Coordinates of C-alpha atoms in Angstrom, one line a residue:
Chain Q
X829 CA -51.0 4.5 45.0
X830 CA -50.1 5.6 48.5
X831 CA -47.3 3.1 48.8
X832 CA -45.9 4.2 45.5
X833 CA -45.7 7.9 46.5
X834 CA -44.1 7.0 49.8
X835 CA -41.3 5.1 48.1
X836 CA -41.0 8.0 45.7
X837 CA -40.6 10.4 48.6
X838 CA -37.9 8.3 50.0
X839 CA -36.2 8.1 46.7
X840 CA -36.3 11.8 46.4
X841 CA -35.0 12.4 49.8
X842 CA -32.0 10.2 49.5
X843 CA -30.6 9.9 46.0
X844 CA -27.6 7.7 45.7
X845 CA -24.3 9.6 45.7
X846 CA -23.6 8.5 42.2
X847 CA -26.8 10.0 40.7
X848 CA -26.0 13.3 42.5
X849 CA -22.7 13.5 40.9
X850 CA -24.0 12.8 37.4
X851 CA -26.5 15.6 37.8
X852 CA -23.9 18.1 38.9
X853 CA -21.6 17.1 36.2
X854 CA -24.2 17.3 33.6
X855 CA -25.0 20.9 34.2
X856 CA -21.4 22.0 34.7
X857 CA -20.2 20.0 31.7
X858 CA -23.0 21.2 29.4
X859 CA -22.3 24.8 30.4
X860 CA -18.6 24.5 30.2
X861 CA -18.9 22.8 26.8
X862 CA -20.9 25.7 25.5
X863 CA -18.4 28.3 26.6
X864 CA -15.6 26.2 25.3
X865 CA -17.4 25.9 21.9
X866 CA -17.6 29.7 21.6
X867 CA -13.9 30.0 22.5
X868 CA -12.8 27.3 20.1
X869 CA -14.9 28.7 17.3
X870 CA -13.5 32.2 17.7
X871 CA -9.9 31.2 18.3
X872 CA -9.8 28.7 15.5
X873 CA -11.8 31.0 13.3
X874 CA -9.0 33.6 13.7
X875 CA -6.5 31.2 12.2
X876 CA -8.6 30.4 9.2
X877 CA -10.6 33.6 8.5
X878 CA -9.5 37.2 8.2
X879 CA -11.0 39.2 11.1
X880 CA -10.2 42.4 9.3
X881 CA -13.3 41.7 7.2
X882 CA -15.3 42.7 10.3
X883 CA -14.3 46.3 9.6
X884 CA -13.9 46.6 5.9
X885 CA -16.9 47.9 4.0
X886 CA -15.5 46.9 0.6
X887 CA -17.5 43.7 0.4
X888 CA -20.9 43.6 -1.4
X889 CA -23.8 44.6 0.8
X890 CA -26.7 42.5 2.3
X891 CA -25.4 39.1 1.1
X892 CA -27.3 36.1 2.4
X893 CA -25.3 33.2 4.0
X894 CA -23.8 30.9 1.5
X895 CA -22.7 33.6 -0.9
X896 CA -19.3 33.1 -2.5
X897 CA -16.6 34.5 -0.3
X898 CA -18.9 35.1 2.6
X899 CA -20.2 31.9 4.0
X900 CA -22.3 33.6 6.6
X901 CA -23.2 36.6 4.4
X902 CA -22.6 40.3 5.0
X903 CA -24.6 43.1 6.7
X904 CA -25.8 46.4 5.3
X905 CA -22.4 48.0 5.2
X906 CA -20.7 45.0 3.8
X907 CA -19.0 43.7 6.9
X908 CA -18.5 39.9 6.8
X909 CA -20.7 38.2 9.3
X910 CA -18.3 35.3 10.0
X911 CA -15.5 37.8 10.8
X912 CA -17.9 39.8 13.0
X913 CA -18.8 36.7 15.0
X914 CA -15.2 35.6 15.3
X915 CA -14.0 38.9 16.6
X916 CA -17.1 39.7 18.6
X917 CA -17.2 36.5 20.7
X918 CA -13.9 36.9 22.5
X919 CA -14.6 40.5 23.2
X920 CA -17.8 39.5 25.0
X921 CA -16.1 36.8 27.0
X922 CA -13.2 39.2 27.8
X923 CA -15.7 41.7 29.3
X924 CA -17.1 38.9 31.5
X925 CA -13.6 37.9 32.6
X926 CA -12.6 41.5 33.5
X927 CA -15.9 42.2 35.3
X928 CA -15.7 38.8 37.1
X929 CA -12.1 39.2 38.3
X930 CA -12.4 42.8 39.3
X931 CA -15.6 42.2 41.3
X932 CA -14.2 39.1 42.9
X933 CA -11.1 40.9 44.1
X934 CA -13.1 43.7 45.6
X935 CA -15.7 41.2 46.9
X936 CA -13.1 39.0 48.6
X937 CA -11.4 41.9 50.3
X938 CA -14.6 43.6 51.5
X939 CA -16.5 40.4 52.2
X940 CA -13.6 39.0 54.4
X941 CA -13.2 42.3 56.1
X942 CA -16.9 42.6 56.9
X943 CA -17.4 39.0 57.9
X944 CA -14.2 38.4 59.8
X945 CA -13.6 41.7 61.5
X946 CA -17.3 42.5 62.1
X947 CA -18.3 45.5 64.2
X948 CA -18.2 48.9 62.7
X949 CA -16.2 47.7 59.6
X950 CA -19.0 45.3 58.9
X951 CA -21.6 48.0 59.4
X952 CA -19.9 50.4 56.9
X953 CA -19.3 47.7 54.3
X954 CA -22.8 46.4 54.6
X955 CA -24.4 49.8 54.2
X956 CA -22.3 50.6 51.1
X957 CA -22.9 47.2 49.4
X958 CA -26.6 47.3 50.2
X959 CA -26.7 50.7 48.7
X960 CA -24.9 49.5 45.6
X961 CA -27.3 46.6 45.3
X962 CA -30.3 48.9 45.4
X963 CA -29.2 51.3 42.7
X964 CA -30.5 50.3 39.2
X965 CA -27.0 49.9 37.9
X966 CA -27.8 49.7 34.2
X967 CA -29.5 53.1 34.4
X968 CA -26.5 54.7 36.0
X969 CA -24.2 52.9 33.5
X970 CA -26.2 54.4 30.7
X971 CA -25.6 57.9 32.1
X972 CA -21.9 57.3 32.7
X973 CA -21.3 55.8 29.3
X974 CA -23.4 58.4 27.5
X975 CA -20.8 60.9 28.7
X976 CA -17.7 58.8 28.2
X977 CA -18.3 58.6 24.5
X978 CA -15.1 57.0 23.3
X979 CA -14.1 54.0 25.3
X980 CA -12.3 50.8 24.9
X981 CA -13.7 47.4 25.8
X982 CA -11.5 47.4 28.9
X983 CA -12.8 50.8 30.1
X984 CA -16.3 49.6 29.6
X985 CA -15.7 46.4 31.5
X986 CA -14.2 48.4 34.4
X987 CA -17.1 50.8 34.5
X988 CA -19.5 47.8 34.6
X989 CA -17.4 46.2 37.3
X990 CA -18.0 49.3 39.5
X991 CA -21.5 48.0 40.1
X992 CA -20.8 44.2 40.1
X993 CA -18.9 43.8 43.3
X994 CA -21.8 44.1 45.8
X995 CA -23.2 40.7 45.1
X996 CA -20.0 38.7 45.7
X997 CA -19.2 40.9 48.7
X998 CA -22.6 39.9 50.2
X999 CA -22.2 36.2 49.5
X1000 CA -18.6 36.0 50.9
X1001 CA -19.5 38.1 53.9
X1002 CA -22.3 35.7 54.8
X1003 CA -20.1 32.6 54.4
X1004 CA -17.2 34.0 56.3
X1005 CA -19.6 35.1 59.1
X1006 CA -20.9 31.5 59.5
X1007 CA -17.4 30.0 59.1
X1008 CA -15.7 32.2 61.6
X1009 CA -17.1 30.4 64.5
X1010 CA -16.4 26.9 63.2
X1011 CA -14.0 24.6 65.0
X1012 CA -11.1 24.6 62.7
X1013 CA -11.1 28.4 62.4
X1014 CA -11.1 28.7 66.2
X1015 CA -8.3 26.2 66.4
X1016 CA -6.3 28.2 64.0
X1017 CA -6.9 31.3 66.0
X1018 CA -5.9 29.6 69.2
X1019 CA -2.7 28.3 67.6
X1020 CA -1.8 32.0 66.9
X1021 CA -1.9 31.9 63.2
X1022 CA -1.8 35.3 61.7
X1023 CA -5.1 36.7 60.4
X1024 CA -4.1 36.7 56.7
X1025 CA -3.0 33.1 57.2
X1026 CA -6.4 32.1 58.7
X1027 CA -8.2 33.9 56.0
X1028 CA -6.4 32.7 53.0
X1029 CA -4.9 29.3 54.0
X1030 CA -7.7 28.0 56.2
X1031 CA -10.9 29.6 55.1
X1032 CA -10.5 30.3 51.5
X1033 CA -10.3 26.7 50.2
X1034 CA -13.7 26.0 51.8
X1035 CA -15.1 29.1 50.1
X1036 CA -14.1 28.0 46.6
X1037 CA -17.5 26.7 45.4
X1038 CA -19.1 30.0 46.6
X1039 CA -16.4 32.0 45.0
X1040 CA -16.7 30.2 41.7
X1041 CA -20.5 30.6 41.7
X1042 CA -20.1 34.3 42.6
X1043 CA -17.5 34.8 39.9
X1044 CA -19.7 33.2 37.2
X1045 CA -22.6 35.3 38.5
X1046 CA -20.9 38.6 38.2
X1047 CA -19.2 37.7 34.9
X1048 CA -22.5 36.9 33.3
X1049 CA -24.1 40.0 34.9
X1050 CA -21.3 42.0 33.5
X1051 CA -21.7 40.6 30.0
X1052 CA -25.4 41.3 30.3
X1053 CA -24.8 44.9 31.2
X1054 CA -22.1 45.4 28.6
X1055 CA -24.2 43.9 25.8
X1056 CA -27.1 46.0 26.9
X1057 CA -25.0 49.2 26.7
X1058 CA -23.7 48.0 23.3
X1059 CA -27.3 47.4 22.1
X1060 CA -28.1 51.0 23.0
X1061 CA -25.1 52.1 20.9
X1062 CA -23.1 53.1 24.0
X1063 CA -20.3 50.5 23.8
X1064 CA -16.9 50.8 22.3
X1065 CA -17.3 52.1 18.8
X1066 CA -14.2 50.9 17.0
X1067 CA -14.3 47.3 18.0
X1068 CA -16.9 45.1 16.4
X1069 CA -18.8 43.6 19.3
X1070 CA -21.7 41.2 19.2
X1071 CA -24.0 43.7 21.0
X1072 CA -23.1 46.4 18.6
X1073 CA -23.8 44.2 15.6
X1074 CA -27.3 43.5 17.1
X1075 CA -27.8 47.2 17.7
X1076 CA -26.9 48.0 14.1
X1077 CA -29.2 45.3 12.9
X1078 CA -32.1 46.7 14.9
X1079 CA -31.4 50.2 13.6
X1080 CA -31.2 48.9 10.1
X1081 CA -34.6 47.1 10.6
X1082 CA -32.9 43.8 9.7
X1083 CA -35.8 41.9 11.2
X1084 CA -38.5 43.4 8.9
X1085 CA -36.2 43.2 5.9
X1086 CA -35.9 39.4 6.5
X1087 CA -32.1 39.6 7.0
X1088 CA -32.2 37.0 9.7
X1089 CA -28.5 36.3 9.6
X1090 CA -27.7 39.9 10.6
X1091 CA -29.5 39.8 13.9
X1092 CA -29.9 36.0 14.3
X1093 CA -26.2 34.9 14.2
X1094 CA -24.8 37.3 16.8
X1095 CA -27.8 36.7 19.1
X1096 CA -27.3 33.0 18.7
X1097 CA -23.7 33.3 19.9
X1098 CA -24.8 35.5 22.8
X1099 CA -27.4 33.0 23.8
X1100 CA -24.9 30.2 23.8
X1101 CA -22.6 32.3 26.0
X1102 CA -25.5 33.3 28.4
X1103 CA -27.0 29.8 28.7
X1104 CA -23.5 28.3 29.1
X1105 CA -22.6 30.6 32.0
X1106 CA -26.1 30.1 33.5
X1107 CA -25.7 26.3 33.5
X1108 CA -22.3 26.6 35.1
X1109 CA -23.7 28.9 37.7
X1110 CA -26.5 26.5 38.6
X1111 CA -24.1 23.6 38.7
X1112 CA -21.7 25.4 41.0
X1113 CA -24.6 26.6 43.1
X1114 CA -25.6 23.0 43.7
X1115 CA -22.1 22.1 44.8
X1116 CA -22.1 25.0 47.2
X1117 CA -25.6 24.3 48.5
X1118 CA -25.9 20.6 49.1
X1119 CA -29.7 20.9 49.8
X1120 CA -30.3 21.8 46.2
X1121 CA -28.6 18.6 45.1
X1122 CA -31.3 16.2 46.2
X1123 CA -34.0 17.6 43.9
X1124 CA -34.1 17.1 40.2
X1125 CA -34.6 20.0 37.9
Chain H
X1302 CA -45.8 47.4 66.1
X1303 CA -44.6 43.8 66.3
X1304 CA -41.1 43.4 65.0
X1305 CA -40.6 47.0 64.0
X1306 CA -38.4 49.0 66.3
X1307 CA -37.9 52.8 66.1
X1308 CA -34.2 52.2 65.5
X1309 CA -34.8 49.8 62.6
X1310 CA -37.2 52.2 60.9
X1311 CA -34.8 55.1 61.3
X1312 CA -31.9 53.0 60.0
X1313 CA -33.9 52.1 56.9
X1314 CA -35.0 55.7 56.2
X1315 CA -31.4 56.8 56.6
X1316 CA -30.3 54.1 54.1
X1317 CA -33.0 55.4 51.7
X1318 CA -31.7 58.9 51.8
X1319 CA -28.1 57.7 51.6
X1320 CA -28.7 55.6 48.5
X1321 CA -30.5 58.4 46.7
X1322 CA -27.8 60.9 47.6
X1323 CA -25.0 58.5 46.6
X1324 CA -26.5 57.8 43.2
X1325 CA -27.2 61.5 42.5
X1326 CA -23.7 62.3 43.4
X1327 CA -22.2 59.7 41.1
X1328 CA -24.4 61.1 38.3
X1329 CA -23.2 64.6 39.0
X1330 CA -19.5 64.1 39.3
X1331 CA -18.7 61.3 36.8
X1332 CA -19.9 63.3 33.8
X1333 CA -18.0 66.3 34.9
X1334 CA -14.8 64.4 35.0
X1335 CA -15.2 63.7 31.3
X1336 CA -13.9 66.4 28.9
X1337 CA -16.2 69.0 27.4
X1338 CA -19.6 70.2 28.6
X1339 CA -22.9 69.0 27.4
X1340 CA -24.1 72.3 25.9
X1341 CA -21.0 72.8 23.7
X1342 CA -21.1 69.1 22.8
X1343 CA -24.7 69.4 21.6
X1344 CA -24.1 72.5 19.5
X1345 CA -21.1 70.7 17.9
X1346 CA -23.3 67.8 17.2
X1347 CA -26.1 69.8 15.6
X1348 CA -23.5 71.6 13.5
X1349 CA -21.8 68.4 12.5
X1350 CA -25.1 66.9 11.4
X1351 CA -25.4 69.7 8.9
X1352 CA -27.8 72.0 10.8
X1353 CA -26.6 75.6 11.0
X1354 CA -27.1 77.1 14.4
X1355 CA -27.8 80.8 14.2
X1356 CA -25.7 82.8 16.6
X1357 CA -24.5 79.6 18.2
X1358 CA -22.1 81.5 20.5
X1359 CA -25.0 83.5 22.1
X1360 CA -27.0 80.3 22.3
X1361 CA -24.2 78.6 24.2
X1362 CA -23.8 81.5 26.5
X1363 CA -27.5 81.6 27.3
X1364 CA -27.7 77.9 27.9
X1365 CA -24.5 77.9 30.0
X1366 CA -26.1 80.6 32.2
X1367 CA -29.4 78.8 32.4
X1368 CA -27.8 75.5 33.5
X1369 CA -25.3 77.3 35.7
X1370 CA -22.3 75.8 34.0
X1371 CA -20.1 78.8 34.9
X1372 CA -20.6 78.7 38.6
X1373 CA -18.1 77.0 40.9
X1374 CA -18.5 73.2 41.0
X1375 CA -19.7 73.2 44.6
X1376 CA -22.4 75.7 43.9
X1377 CA -23.5 73.7 40.9
X1378 CA -23.6 70.6 43.0
X1379 CA -25.8 72.2 45.7
X1380 CA -28.1 73.7 43.1
X1381 CA -28.3 70.2 41.5
X1382 CA -29.2 68.5 44.7
X1383 CA -31.8 71.2 45.4
X1384 CA -33.3 70.7 42.0
X1385 CA -33.5 67.0 42.4
X1386 CA -35.0 67.3 45.9
X1387 CA -37.8 69.4 44.4
X1388 CA -38.0 67.1 41.3
X1389 CA -37.1 70.1 39.1
X1390 CA -35.1 68.7 36.2
X1391 CA -35.0 71.9 34.1
X1392 CA -35.5 72.0 30.4
X1393 CA -34.7 69.5 27.7
X1394 CA -31.6 70.4 25.8
X1395 CA -32.8 68.9 22.6
X1396 CA -36.3 70.2 22.7
X1397 CA -35.5 73.4 24.5
X1398 CA -38.6 75.0 25.8
X1399 CA -40.1 71.6 26.9
X1400 CA -39.6 70.8 30.5
X1401 CA -38.0 67.4 31.4
X1402 CA -40.7 66.7 34.0
X1403 CA -43.4 67.1 31.3
X1404 CA -41.7 64.6 29.0
X1405 CA -41.2 62.2 31.8
X1406 CA -44.8 62.7 32.9
X1407 CA -46.0 61.7 29.4
X1408 CA -43.9 58.5 29.3
X1409 CA -44.3 57.3 32.8
X1410 CA -47.8 55.8 32.7
X1411 CA -46.7 53.5 29.8
X1412 CA -43.7 52.2 31.6
X1413 CA -45.5 51.7 34.9
X1414 CA -48.3 49.9 33.2
X1415 CA -46.0 47.6 31.2
X1416 CA -43.7 46.9 34.2
X1417 CA -46.5 46.3 36.7
X1418 CA -48.3 43.8 34.5
X1419 CA -45.1 42.0 33.2
X1420 CA -43.5 41.8 36.7
X1421 CA -46.7 40.5 38.3
X1422 CA -47.2 37.9 35.6
X1423 CA -43.6 36.7 35.7
X1424 CA -43.6 36.5 39.4
X1425 CA -46.9 34.6 39.4
X1426 CA -45.9 32.1 36.7
X1427 CA -42.3 31.8 37.9
X1428 CA -43.4 31.0 41.5
X1429 CA -45.9 28.4 40.3
X1430 CA -43.3 26.8 38.0
X1431 CA -40.7 26.8 40.8
X1432 CA -43.1 25.3 43.3
X1433 CA -44.1 22.5 40.8
X1434 CA -40.5 21.8 40.1
X1435 CA -39.7 21.1 43.7
X1436 CA -43.0 19.5 44.6
X1437 CA -42.8 15.7 45.0
X1438 CA -46.2 15.0 43.5
X1439 CA -45.7 16.9 40.3
X1440 CA -46.5 14.8 37.2
X1441 CA -43.4 13.5 35.5
X1442 CA -44.2 15.2 32.2
X1443 CA -44.1 18.6 33.9
X1444 CA -40.9 17.8 35.7
X1445 CA -39.2 17.3 32.3
X1446 CA -40.9 20.2 30.6
X1447 CA -40.6 22.9 33.3
X1448 CA -36.8 23.1 33.4
X1449 CA -36.8 23.7 29.7
X1450 CA -38.8 26.9 30.3
X1451 CA -35.9 28.1 32.5
X1452 CA -33.5 28.2 29.6
X1453 CA -34.9 31.7 28.9
X1454 CA -33.8 33.0 32.2
X1455 CA -30.2 33.2 31.0
X1456 CA -31.3 35.2 27.9
X1457 CA -31.6 39.0 28.3
X1458 CA -35.1 40.5 27.8
X1459 CA -34.4 42.3 24.5
X1460 CA -32.7 39.3 22.9
X1461 CA -35.9 37.3 23.5
X1462 CA -37.8 40.4 22.2
X1463 CA -35.9 40.2 18.9
X1464 CA -37.0 36.6 18.4
X1465 CA -40.6 37.5 19.4
X1466 CA -40.6 40.3 16.8
X1467 CA -39.2 37.9 14.2
X1468 CA -41.8 35.2 14.8
X1469 CA -45.0 37.2 15.7
X1470 CA -44.4 40.4 13.7
X1471 CA -42.4 39.4 10.7
X1472 CA -43.3 35.8 10.1
X1473 CA -46.9 35.6 11.4
X1474 CA -47.9 39.3 11.2
X1475 CA -50.0 39.0 14.4
X1476 CA -48.8 42.0 16.2
X1477 CA -47.9 45.6 15.4
X1478 CA -44.2 46.3 15.3
X1479 CA -43.9 49.4 17.4
X1480 CA -45.6 52.1 19.4
X1481 CA -47.9 52.0 22.4
X1482 CA -51.3 52.3 20.6
X1483 CA -52.6 53.1 17.2
X1484 CA -52.0 56.8 16.5
X1485 CA -55.3 57.4 14.8
X1486 CA -57.3 56.5 17.9
X1487 CA -58.2 59.0 20.6
X1488 CA -56.8 58.0 23.9
X1489 CA -59.6 57.1 26.3
X1490 CA -61.6 54.2 27.7
X1491 CA -63.0 53.1 24.3
X1492 CA -62.8 49.5 23.4
X1493 CA -60.8 50.1 20.2
X1494 CA -58.2 52.1 22.1
X1495 CA -57.8 49.6 25.0
X1496 CA -57.6 46.8 22.5
X1497 CA -54.9 48.6 20.6
X1498 CA -52.9 49.2 23.8
X1499 CA -53.1 45.6 24.7
X1500 CA -52.0 44.5 21.3
X1501 CA -49.0 46.8 21.3
X1502 CA -48.1 45.8 24.9
X1503 CA -48.3 42.1 24.5
X1504 CA -45.0 41.3 22.9
X1505 CA -42.9 43.7 25.1
X1506 CA -44.6 42.2 28.2
X1507 CA -44.2 38.7 26.9
X1508 CA -40.4 39.1 26.5
X1509 CA -40.1 40.4 30.0
X1510 CA -42.3 37.7 31.5
X1511 CA -40.5 34.8 29.6
X1512 CA -37.0 36.1 30.4
X1513 CA -37.5 36.8 34.1
X1514 CA -39.9 34.0 35.0
X1515 CA -37.1 31.5 35.5
X1516 CA -35.4 33.7 38.0
X1517 CA -38.5 33.4 40.3
X1518 CA -38.8 29.7 39.5
X1519 CA -35.3 29.0 40.5
X1520 CA -35.6 30.9 43.7
X1521 CA -38.9 29.3 44.6
X1522 CA -37.5 25.9 43.8
X1523 CA -34.5 26.5 46.1
X1524 CA -36.7 27.6 48.9
X1525 CA -39.2 24.8 48.5
X1526 CA -36.4 22.3 48.8
X1527 CA -35.1 24.0 51.9
X1528 CA -38.5 24.0 53.4
X1529 CA -39.1 20.3 52.4
X1530 CA -36.8 19.1 55.2
X1531 CA -38.7 20.9 57.9
X1532 CA -40.5 18.9 60.7
X1533 CA -43.8 20.6 60.3
X1534 CA -44.1 19.3 56.8
X1535 CA -43.5 15.7 57.9
X1536 CA -46.1 16.3 60.6
X1537 CA -48.6 17.7 58.1
X1538 CA -48.0 14.7 55.8
X1539 CA -48.2 12.3 58.7
X1540 CA -51.6 13.8 59.7
X1541 CA -52.8 12.7 56.2
X1542 CA -53.6 16.2 55.0
X1543 CA -54.5 16.4 51.3
X1544 CA -51.4 16.9 49.2
X1545 CA -52.6 20.2 47.7
X1546 CA -53.4 21.5 51.1
X1547 CA -49.9 20.6 52.3
X1548 CA -48.4 22.2 49.2
X1549 CA -50.2 25.6 49.5
X1550 CA -50.7 26.0 53.2
X1551 CA -47.4 24.6 54.4
X1552 CA -44.8 24.5 51.7
X1553 CA -45.6 27.4 49.4
X1554 CA -46.6 29.7 52.3
X1555 CA -43.3 29.2 54.0
X1556 CA -41.2 29.3 50.8
X1557 CA -42.7 32.4 49.3
X1558 CA -41.3 35.1 51.6
X1559 CA -37.7 35.3 50.3
X1560 CA -39.4 35.5 46.8
X1561 CA -41.0 38.7 47.8
X1562 CA -37.6 40.1 48.8
X1563 CA -36.1 39.0 45.5
X1564 CA -39.1 40.7 43.7
X1565 CA -38.1 44.0 45.1
X1566 CA -34.4 43.6 44.8
X1567 CA -34.8 42.3 41.2
X1568 CA -36.8 45.4 40.4
X1569 CA -33.6 47.4 39.7
X1570 CA -32.5 45.0 37.0
X1571 CA -36.0 44.7 35.6
X1572 CA -36.3 48.5 35.4
X1573 CA -32.9 48.6 33.7
X1574 CA -33.8 45.8 31.3
X1575 CA -37.1 47.5 30.4
X1576 CA -35.2 50.4 28.9
X1577 CA -33.9 48.0 26.2
X1578 CA -37.2 46.3 25.7
X1579 CA -39.0 49.7 25.2
X1580 CA -36.2 50.8 22.8
X1581 CA -36.6 47.6 20.8
X1582 CA -40.3 47.8 20.5
X1583 CA -40.5 51.5 20.2
X1584 CA -42.8 51.6 23.2
X1585 CA -43.5 55.1 24.3
X1586 CA -42.3 54.7 27.8
X1587 CA -39.3 56.0 29.8
X1588 CA -36.9 53.5 28.2
X1589 CA -37.6 54.8 24.7
X1590 CA -37.4 58.3 25.9
X1591 CA -34.1 57.6 27.6
X1592 CA -32.8 56.0 24.4
X1593 CA -33.9 59.1 22.4
X1594 CA -32.2 61.3 24.9
X1595 CA -29.0 59.4 24.6
X1596 CA -28.9 59.7 20.8
X1597 CA -29.6 63.4 21.1
X1598 CA -27.1 63.9 23.9
X1599 CA -30.0 65.4 25.9
X1600 CA -28.3 65.2 29.3
X1601 CA -31.0 66.9 31.4
X1602 CA -33.5 64.4 30.2
X1603 CA -31.1 61.4 30.8
X1604 CA -30.5 62.6 34.3
X1605 CA -34.2 63.2 35.0
X1606 CA -35.2 59.8 33.9
X1607 CA -32.4 57.9 35.7
X1608 CA -33.2 59.8 38.9
X1609 CA -36.8 58.8 38.7
X1610 CA -35.8 55.2 38.1
X1611 CA -33.5 55.3 41.1
X1612 CA -36.2 56.9 43.2
X1613 CA -38.8 54.3 42.3
X1614 CA -36.5 51.4 43.0
X1615 CA -35.2 52.7 46.3
X1616 CA -38.7 53.6 47.5
X1617 CA -39.9 50.1 46.7
X1618 CA -37.0 48.6 48.7
X1619 CA -37.8 50.9 51.6
X1620 CA -41.5 49.9 51.6
X1621 CA -40.5 46.3 51.5
X1622 CA -38.1 46.6 54.3
X1623 CA -40.8 48.2 56.5
X1624 CA -43.5 45.8 55.5
X1625 CA -41.4 42.6 55.7
X1626 CA -41.3 42.1 59.5
X1627 CA -45.1 42.4 59.5
X1628 CA -45.4 39.7 56.9
X1629 CA -43.0 37.2 58.4
X1630 CA -43.5 36.7 62.2
X1631 CA -40.2 34.7 62.3
X1632 CA -38.3 37.8 61.6
X1633 CA -37.8 40.3 64.3
X1634 CA -35.5 43.2 64.1
X1635 CA -35.9 44.0 67.8
X1636 CA -32.8 42.0 68.8
X1637 CA -30.4 43.9 66.7

């Protein structure tokens, strides 16, 4: 028994490079495939199905899936469920993209400034980002969007992004800080390369896994916040979003009326998106942090 | 005290004040950049919903004066900060004579109870799951099953809540659909009342626990793996200590501290997410109150609740920051 556990320990400590790679790939590939599936479903769906049905109330109400003309049924105001899903999915992904890109741009600028320049710049940026991390952002978002009644998907994404940059800033700052003193960066400095050159040519490529993980993190955080706001009825009113459909379903007590398709289908798509992003994030995290690779989970 | 310098404590307290001030300022100025003012907006709303407001012009005038909407912006801002500092949130716009603090006071115990229990349970289970996932001697069955439980991490609280309602309320009929306790029972320490409170709270708590557990588990797993390479573990194993002793006294003990940090930092998102859970389950806490206030455009109530949420989170962070150096002897803030 003891001998067995010893070999097991050794096996755990030093997995072969090949098994590491399959593990990484598996999570990234699964996650990527899930996101891709949502994209394909919604993009191809657009070609074959009329998304205008997501707004029209002319269809019969409360149809179950499989009804003629409405393969996934309709909700209580006659909107076609299939059309709702097809037009809601991309909106949700779009919010993630906007939040991810915006917060990364801010995060890279502030993170580099704080980590590379240090001193008072670092102190100021750290104080502000620590503050932003402490504030319960969803609560503030609720207040802000309760006032800004009419908004587009883009506006909402930008508002959400206002609170999503602090995480990436922190990650990038920490990495830059530890990278700044590494040999190749010192060499670059000695050879009188300009600061932007050192930052973007020399250091950036080494930061890529961290950047990717931070991007996915803030994108899914952004989607989470946006769907939350939509579920409270605070999202964009004119565009049929997944969160809004769920919110309508809850208010129409779809659960207790047994209309599982009304709440179940949009939440299913949302879950695929969330779990997909989550798997990608873990996969990237393991690439960025080699110590996590050894263990199986 | 060891590890705590005066400078450090002052810095943290300054951060505390700064965070609260910054959030309060955002909440003050952002709404004022939007067109229209809350009072007129509300009267318009009431009128639009078919209710006739007697002498609405006078009502608006009276309310405007009460909330100081005609004063210069700076004066309003100072008054607003003063009110917040004294926790005076004024009156509810929708239920006029009721004070906001009174409404919050009624809702607060529900939220605190739900959050405290749910956070504690998810932290406990999550940490255990994470530790088991990274532990070398965990049975193979668990190693396969545990990661599955993490799938829920990616799913927001309330989405999980929807499924729980479907299964346990609609399909199985095991739990009540909404509320905090049965309305026909007198609140008190009677068995029937407590039983009813527990029944109503189980599903909301469960959705928070399931959805946030994986977060702790992942963090713990990461830390356990980081700790696993340390020399003292090799030494402990070489000494032939019992595996469980090594696990708890050496691995878990050293891995758990960053978890405590995450607990407090995660509080903000848990608090935010609870709003949605309470709304979904019709739980009579601050989240449901907030939702109600949003639908009624009851801005004073919204601001009051959000301010309390911010205050609680920021205070928790401050306490953690001050306690942390005492917990972890490896960390000393003296050198900074």
